[in-house]
PDB file of C-alpha atoms in Angstrom:
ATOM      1  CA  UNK A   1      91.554  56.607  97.173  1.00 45.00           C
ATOM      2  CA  UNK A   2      91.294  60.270  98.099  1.00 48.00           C
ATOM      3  CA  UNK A   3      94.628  61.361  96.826  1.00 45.00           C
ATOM      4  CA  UNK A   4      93.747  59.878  93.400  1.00 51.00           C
ATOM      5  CA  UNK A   5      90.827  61.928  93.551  1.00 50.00           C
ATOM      6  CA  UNK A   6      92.987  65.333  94.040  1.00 49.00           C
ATOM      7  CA  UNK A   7      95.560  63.504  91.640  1.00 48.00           C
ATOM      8  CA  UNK A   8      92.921  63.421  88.437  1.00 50.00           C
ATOM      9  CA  UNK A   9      91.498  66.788  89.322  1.00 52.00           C
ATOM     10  CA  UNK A  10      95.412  68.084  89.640  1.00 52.00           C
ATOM     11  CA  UNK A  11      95.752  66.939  86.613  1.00 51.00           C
ATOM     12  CA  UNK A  12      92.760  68.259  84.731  1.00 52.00           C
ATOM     13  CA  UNK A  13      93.281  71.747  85.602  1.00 53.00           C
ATOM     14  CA  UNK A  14      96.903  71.647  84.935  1.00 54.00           C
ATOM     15  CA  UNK A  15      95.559  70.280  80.851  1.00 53.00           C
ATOM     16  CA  UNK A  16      93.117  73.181  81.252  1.00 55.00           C
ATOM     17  CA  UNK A  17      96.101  75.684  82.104  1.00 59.00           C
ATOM     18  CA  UNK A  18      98.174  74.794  79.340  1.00 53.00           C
ATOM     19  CA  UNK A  19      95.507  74.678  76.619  1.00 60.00           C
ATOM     20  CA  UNK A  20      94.791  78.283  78.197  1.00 61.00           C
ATOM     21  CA  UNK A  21      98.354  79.483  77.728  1.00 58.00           C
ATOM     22  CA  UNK A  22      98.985  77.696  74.516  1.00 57.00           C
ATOM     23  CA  UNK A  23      95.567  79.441  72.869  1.00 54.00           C
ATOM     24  CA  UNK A  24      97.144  82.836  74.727  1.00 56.00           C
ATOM     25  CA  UNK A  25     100.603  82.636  71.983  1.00 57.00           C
ATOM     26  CA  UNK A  26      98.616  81.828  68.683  1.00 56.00           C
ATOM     27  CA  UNK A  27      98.056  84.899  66.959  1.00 56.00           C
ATOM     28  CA  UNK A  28      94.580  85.342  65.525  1.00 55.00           C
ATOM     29  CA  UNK A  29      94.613  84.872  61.619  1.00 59.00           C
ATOM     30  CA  UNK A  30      92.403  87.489  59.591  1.00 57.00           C
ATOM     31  CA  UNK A  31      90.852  86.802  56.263  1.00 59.00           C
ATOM     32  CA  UNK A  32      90.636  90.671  55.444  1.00 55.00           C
ATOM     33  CA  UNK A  33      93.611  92.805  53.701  1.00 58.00           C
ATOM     34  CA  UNK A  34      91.907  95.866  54.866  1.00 55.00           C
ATOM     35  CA  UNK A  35      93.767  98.472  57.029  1.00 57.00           C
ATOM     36  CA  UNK A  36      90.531  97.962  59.884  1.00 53.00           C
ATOM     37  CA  UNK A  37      88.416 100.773  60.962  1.00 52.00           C
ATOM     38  CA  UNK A  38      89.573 103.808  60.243  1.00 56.00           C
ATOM     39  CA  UNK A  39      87.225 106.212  62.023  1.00 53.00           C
ATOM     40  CA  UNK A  40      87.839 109.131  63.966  1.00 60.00           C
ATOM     41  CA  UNK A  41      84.482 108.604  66.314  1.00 59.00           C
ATOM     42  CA  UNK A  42      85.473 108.903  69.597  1.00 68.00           C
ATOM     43  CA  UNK A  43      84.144 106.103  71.569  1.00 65.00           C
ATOM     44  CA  UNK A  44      82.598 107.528  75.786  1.00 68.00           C
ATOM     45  CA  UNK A  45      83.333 104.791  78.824  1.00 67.00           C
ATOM     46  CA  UNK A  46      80.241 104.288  80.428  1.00 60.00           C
ATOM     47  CA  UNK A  47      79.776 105.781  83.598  1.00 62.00           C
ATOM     48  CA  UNK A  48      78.434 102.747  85.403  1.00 62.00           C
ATOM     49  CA  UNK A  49      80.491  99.793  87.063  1.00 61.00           C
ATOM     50  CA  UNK A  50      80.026  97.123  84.666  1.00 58.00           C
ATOM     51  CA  UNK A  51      83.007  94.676  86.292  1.00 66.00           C
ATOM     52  CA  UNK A  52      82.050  91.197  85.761  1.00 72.00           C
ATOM     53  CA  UNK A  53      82.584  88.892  88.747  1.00 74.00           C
ATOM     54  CA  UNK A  54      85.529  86.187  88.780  1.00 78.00           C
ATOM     55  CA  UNK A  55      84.553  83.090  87.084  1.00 88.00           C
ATOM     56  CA  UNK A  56      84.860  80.382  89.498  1.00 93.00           C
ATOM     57  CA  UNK A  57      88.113  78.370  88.347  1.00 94.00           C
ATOM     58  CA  UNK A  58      89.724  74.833  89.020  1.00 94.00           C
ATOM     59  CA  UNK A  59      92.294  75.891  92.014  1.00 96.00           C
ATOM     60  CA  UNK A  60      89.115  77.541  93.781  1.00 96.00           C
ATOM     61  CA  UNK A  61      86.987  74.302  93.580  1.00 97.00           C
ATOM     62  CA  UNK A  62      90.084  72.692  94.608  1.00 97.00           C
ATOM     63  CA  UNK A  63      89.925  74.345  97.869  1.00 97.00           C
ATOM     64  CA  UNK A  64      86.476  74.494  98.040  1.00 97.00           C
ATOM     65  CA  UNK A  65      87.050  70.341  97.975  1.00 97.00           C
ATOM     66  CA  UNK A  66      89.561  70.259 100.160  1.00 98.00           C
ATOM     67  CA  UNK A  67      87.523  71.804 102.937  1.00 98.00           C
ATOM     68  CA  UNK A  68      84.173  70.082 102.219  1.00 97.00           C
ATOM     69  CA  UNK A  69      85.703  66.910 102.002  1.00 97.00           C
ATOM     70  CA  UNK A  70      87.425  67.714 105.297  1.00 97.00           C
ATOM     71  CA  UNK A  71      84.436  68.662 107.221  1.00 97.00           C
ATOM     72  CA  UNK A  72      82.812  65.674 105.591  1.00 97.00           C
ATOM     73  CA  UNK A  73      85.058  63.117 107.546  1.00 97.00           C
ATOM     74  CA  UNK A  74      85.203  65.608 110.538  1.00 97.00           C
ATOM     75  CA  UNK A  75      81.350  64.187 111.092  1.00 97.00           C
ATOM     76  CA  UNK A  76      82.413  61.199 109.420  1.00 96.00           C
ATOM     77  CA  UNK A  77      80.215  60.935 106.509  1.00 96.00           C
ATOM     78  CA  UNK A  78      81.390  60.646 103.256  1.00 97.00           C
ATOM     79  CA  UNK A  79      79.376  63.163 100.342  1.00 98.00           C
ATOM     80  CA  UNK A  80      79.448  63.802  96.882  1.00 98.00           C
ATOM     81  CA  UNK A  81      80.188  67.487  95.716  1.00 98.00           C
ATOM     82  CA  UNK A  82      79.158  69.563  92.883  1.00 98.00           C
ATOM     83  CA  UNK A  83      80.542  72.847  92.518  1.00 98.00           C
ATOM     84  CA  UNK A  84      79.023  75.008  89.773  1.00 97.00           C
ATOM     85  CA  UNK A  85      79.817  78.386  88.144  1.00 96.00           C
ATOM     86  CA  UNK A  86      77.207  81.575  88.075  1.00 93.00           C
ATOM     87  CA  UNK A  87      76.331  80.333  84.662  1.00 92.00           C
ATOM     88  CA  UNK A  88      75.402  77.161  85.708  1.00 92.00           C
ATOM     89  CA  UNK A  89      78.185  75.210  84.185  1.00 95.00           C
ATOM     90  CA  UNK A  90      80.153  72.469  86.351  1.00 97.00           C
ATOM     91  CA  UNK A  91      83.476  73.420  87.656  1.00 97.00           C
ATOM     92  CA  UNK A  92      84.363  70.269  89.635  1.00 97.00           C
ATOM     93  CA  UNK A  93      82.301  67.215  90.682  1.00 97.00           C
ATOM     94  CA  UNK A  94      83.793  64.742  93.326  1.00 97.00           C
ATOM     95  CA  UNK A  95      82.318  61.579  95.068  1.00 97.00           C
ATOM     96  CA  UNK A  96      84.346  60.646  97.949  1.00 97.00           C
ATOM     97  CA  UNK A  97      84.887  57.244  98.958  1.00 96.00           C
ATOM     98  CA  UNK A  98      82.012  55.217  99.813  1.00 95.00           C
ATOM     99  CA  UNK A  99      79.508  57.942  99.107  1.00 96.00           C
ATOM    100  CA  UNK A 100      76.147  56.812  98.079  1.00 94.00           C
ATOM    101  CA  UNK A 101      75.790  56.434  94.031  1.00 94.00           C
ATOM    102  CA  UNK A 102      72.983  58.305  94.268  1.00 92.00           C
ATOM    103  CA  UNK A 103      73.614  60.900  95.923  1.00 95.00           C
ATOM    104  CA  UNK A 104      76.041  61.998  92.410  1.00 95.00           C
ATOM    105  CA  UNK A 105      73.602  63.238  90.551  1.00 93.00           C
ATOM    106  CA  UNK A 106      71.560  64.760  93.780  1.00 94.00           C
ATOM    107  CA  UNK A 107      74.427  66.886  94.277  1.00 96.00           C
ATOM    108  CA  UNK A 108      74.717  68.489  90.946  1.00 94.00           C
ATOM    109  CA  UNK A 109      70.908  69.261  91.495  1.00 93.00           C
ATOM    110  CA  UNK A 110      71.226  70.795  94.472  1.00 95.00           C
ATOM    111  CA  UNK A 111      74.415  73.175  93.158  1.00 95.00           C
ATOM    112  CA  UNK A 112      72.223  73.713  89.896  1.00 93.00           C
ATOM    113  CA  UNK A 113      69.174  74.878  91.907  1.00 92.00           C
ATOM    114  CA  UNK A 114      71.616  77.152  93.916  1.00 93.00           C
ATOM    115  CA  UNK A 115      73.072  78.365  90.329  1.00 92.00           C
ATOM    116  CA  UNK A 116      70.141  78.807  88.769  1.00 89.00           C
ATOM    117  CA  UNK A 117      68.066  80.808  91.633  1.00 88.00           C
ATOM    118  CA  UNK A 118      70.809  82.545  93.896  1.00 88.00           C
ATOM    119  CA  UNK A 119      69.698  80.976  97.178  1.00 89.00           C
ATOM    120  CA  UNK A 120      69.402  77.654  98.992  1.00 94.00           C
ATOM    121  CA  UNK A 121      67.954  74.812  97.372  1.00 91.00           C
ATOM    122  CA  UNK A 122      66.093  73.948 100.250  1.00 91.00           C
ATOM    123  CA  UNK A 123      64.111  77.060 100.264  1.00 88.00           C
ATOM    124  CA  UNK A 124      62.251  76.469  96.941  1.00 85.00           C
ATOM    125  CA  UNK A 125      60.381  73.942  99.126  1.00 86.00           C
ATOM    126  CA  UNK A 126      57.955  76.823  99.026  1.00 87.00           C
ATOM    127  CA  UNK A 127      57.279  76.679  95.155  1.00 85.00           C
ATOM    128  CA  UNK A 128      55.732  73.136  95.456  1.00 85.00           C
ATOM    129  CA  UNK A 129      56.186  71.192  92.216  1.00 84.00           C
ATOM    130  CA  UNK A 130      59.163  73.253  91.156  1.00 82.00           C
ATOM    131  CA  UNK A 131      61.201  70.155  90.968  1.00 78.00           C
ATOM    132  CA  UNK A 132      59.121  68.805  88.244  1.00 77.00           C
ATOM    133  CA  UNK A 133      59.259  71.146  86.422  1.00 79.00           C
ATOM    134  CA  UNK A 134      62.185  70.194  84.043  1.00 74.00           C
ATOM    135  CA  UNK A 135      64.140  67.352  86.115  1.00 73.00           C
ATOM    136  CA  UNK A 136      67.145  70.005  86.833  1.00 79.00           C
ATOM    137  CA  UNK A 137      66.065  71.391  89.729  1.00 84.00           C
ATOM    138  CA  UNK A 138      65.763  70.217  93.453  1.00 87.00           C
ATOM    139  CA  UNK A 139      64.180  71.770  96.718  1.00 86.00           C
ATOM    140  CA  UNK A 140      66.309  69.467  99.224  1.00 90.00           C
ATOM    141  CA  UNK A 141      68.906  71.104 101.528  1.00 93.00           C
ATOM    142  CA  UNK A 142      72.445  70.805 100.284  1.00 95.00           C
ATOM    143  CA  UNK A 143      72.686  73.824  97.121  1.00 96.00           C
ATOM    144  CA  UNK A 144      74.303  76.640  98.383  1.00 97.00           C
ATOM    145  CA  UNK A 145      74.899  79.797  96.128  1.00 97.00           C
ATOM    146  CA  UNK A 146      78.468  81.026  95.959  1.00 96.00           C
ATOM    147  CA  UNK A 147      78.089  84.444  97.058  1.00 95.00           C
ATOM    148  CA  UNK A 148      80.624  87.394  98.338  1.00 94.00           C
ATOM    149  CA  UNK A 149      80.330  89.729 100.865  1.00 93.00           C
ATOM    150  CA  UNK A 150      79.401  92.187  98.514  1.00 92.00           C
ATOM    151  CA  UNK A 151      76.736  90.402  97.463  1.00 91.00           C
ATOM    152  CA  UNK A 152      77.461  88.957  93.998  1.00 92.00           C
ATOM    153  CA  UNK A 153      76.826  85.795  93.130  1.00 93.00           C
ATOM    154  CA  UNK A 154      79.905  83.523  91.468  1.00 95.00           C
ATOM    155  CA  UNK A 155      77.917  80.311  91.849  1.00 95.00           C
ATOM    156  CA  UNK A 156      76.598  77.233  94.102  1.00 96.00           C
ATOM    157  CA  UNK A 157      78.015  74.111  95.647  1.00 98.00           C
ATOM    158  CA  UNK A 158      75.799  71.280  95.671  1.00 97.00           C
ATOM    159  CA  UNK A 159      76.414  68.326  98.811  1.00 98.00           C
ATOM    160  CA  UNK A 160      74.802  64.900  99.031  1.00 97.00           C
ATOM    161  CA  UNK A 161      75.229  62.336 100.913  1.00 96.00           C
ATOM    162  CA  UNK A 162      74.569  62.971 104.635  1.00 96.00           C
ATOM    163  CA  UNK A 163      71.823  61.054 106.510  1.00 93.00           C
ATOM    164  CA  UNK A 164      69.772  64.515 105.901  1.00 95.00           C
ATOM    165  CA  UNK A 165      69.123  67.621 104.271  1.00 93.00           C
ATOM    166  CA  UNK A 166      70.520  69.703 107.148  1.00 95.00           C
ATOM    167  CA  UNK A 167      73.879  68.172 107.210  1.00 97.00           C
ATOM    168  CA  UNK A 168      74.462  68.161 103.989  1.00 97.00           C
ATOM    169  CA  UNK A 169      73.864  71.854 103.987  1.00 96.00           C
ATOM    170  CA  UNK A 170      76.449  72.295 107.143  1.00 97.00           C
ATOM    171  CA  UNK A 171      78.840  70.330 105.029  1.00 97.00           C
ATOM    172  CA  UNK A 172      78.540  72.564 102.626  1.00 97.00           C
ATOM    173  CA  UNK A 173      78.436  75.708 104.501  1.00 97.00           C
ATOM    174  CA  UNK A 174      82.244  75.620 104.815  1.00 98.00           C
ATOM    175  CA  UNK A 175      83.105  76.425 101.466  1.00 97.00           C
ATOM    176  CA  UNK A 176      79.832  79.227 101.068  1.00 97.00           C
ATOM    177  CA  UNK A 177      81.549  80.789 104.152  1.00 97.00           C
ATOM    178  CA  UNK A 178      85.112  80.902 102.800  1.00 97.00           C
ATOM    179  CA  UNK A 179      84.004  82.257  99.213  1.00 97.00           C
ATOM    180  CA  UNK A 180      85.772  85.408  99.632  1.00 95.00           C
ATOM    181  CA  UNK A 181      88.940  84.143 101.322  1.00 95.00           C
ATOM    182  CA  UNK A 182      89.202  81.320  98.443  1.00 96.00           C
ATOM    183  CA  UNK A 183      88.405  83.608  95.507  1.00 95.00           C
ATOM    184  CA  UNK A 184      91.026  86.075  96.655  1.00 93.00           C
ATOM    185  CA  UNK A 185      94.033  83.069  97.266  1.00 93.00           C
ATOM    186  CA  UNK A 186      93.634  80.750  94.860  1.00 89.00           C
TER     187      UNK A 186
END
């Protein structure tokens, strides 16, 4: 049942890749006949590093998968795993094999916490009744943010499953602690 999971997330970022590439050889169409802009201002590159981060992609939450979901039957415990970009918007969700249902939409809390406030979800714990406060949020262990050694945030993973908190965290920790080896690989 595990290789049909890899198989249907294969396959959805292989779709993704060619809608990419096929949207890449369009040309755009204009409506205007005009000749565009033409103004001799002289445009100055600001002196500041602007870069944007990588967006988190479908072959890094593949590997970010592959290693939770080893880990996860290391300690034999199967999890369900959420893995969300810095904008908050889902990059790959997975429920291995006899995971608890609930724990599905526990994990996508947990990553949206992390997403949402750059840190673990267990530590807003100390807002009390921030979990109320819109049904999106969650202050149990398992959200970890995404972030690189230099300190940027690309976005969380979210693990649930575990008998607690804590282990669901350590499950998760693998793929926090490869961020940088993943993002510059796959």
């Amino acid at each position: 049942m595990r290789v049909s999971g890899y198989l249907v997330l294969a396959f959805f970022c292989l779709l993704v890749s060619v809608i990419e590439t096929d949207a890449k050889k369009k040309p755009a169409k204009g409506k205007g006949k005009g000749k565009g802009s033409q103004s001799n201002a002289q445009v100055e590159e600001c002196p500041c590093d602007v870069s944007q981060p990588e967006d988190l992609n479908c072959q890094h939450a593949m590997e970010m998968i592959k290693l939770v979901t080893e880990k996860a039957t290391e300690v034999n415990t199967p999890v369900v795993i959420c893995i969300r970009d810095r904008h908050d918007n889902l990059v790959a969700h997975l429920r291995m094999k006899d995971a608890m249902l609930g724990s599905i939409d526990l994990a996508c809390q947990k990553a949206r916490s992390s997403a949402l406030f750059p840190f673990p979800s267990a530590g807003l714990a100390a807002v009390p009744g921030i979990e109320m406060s819109n049904g999106i949020i969650s202050n149990l262990a398992g959200g970890l943010p995404l972030t690189t050694s230099s300190g940027v945030s690309v976005g969380s993973i979210g693990v649930s499953g575990a008998s607690s908190g804590e282990l669901d965290e350590e499950i998760a920790k693998v793929a926090a602690d490869a961020i940088d080896d993943i993002l510059a690989n796959f």
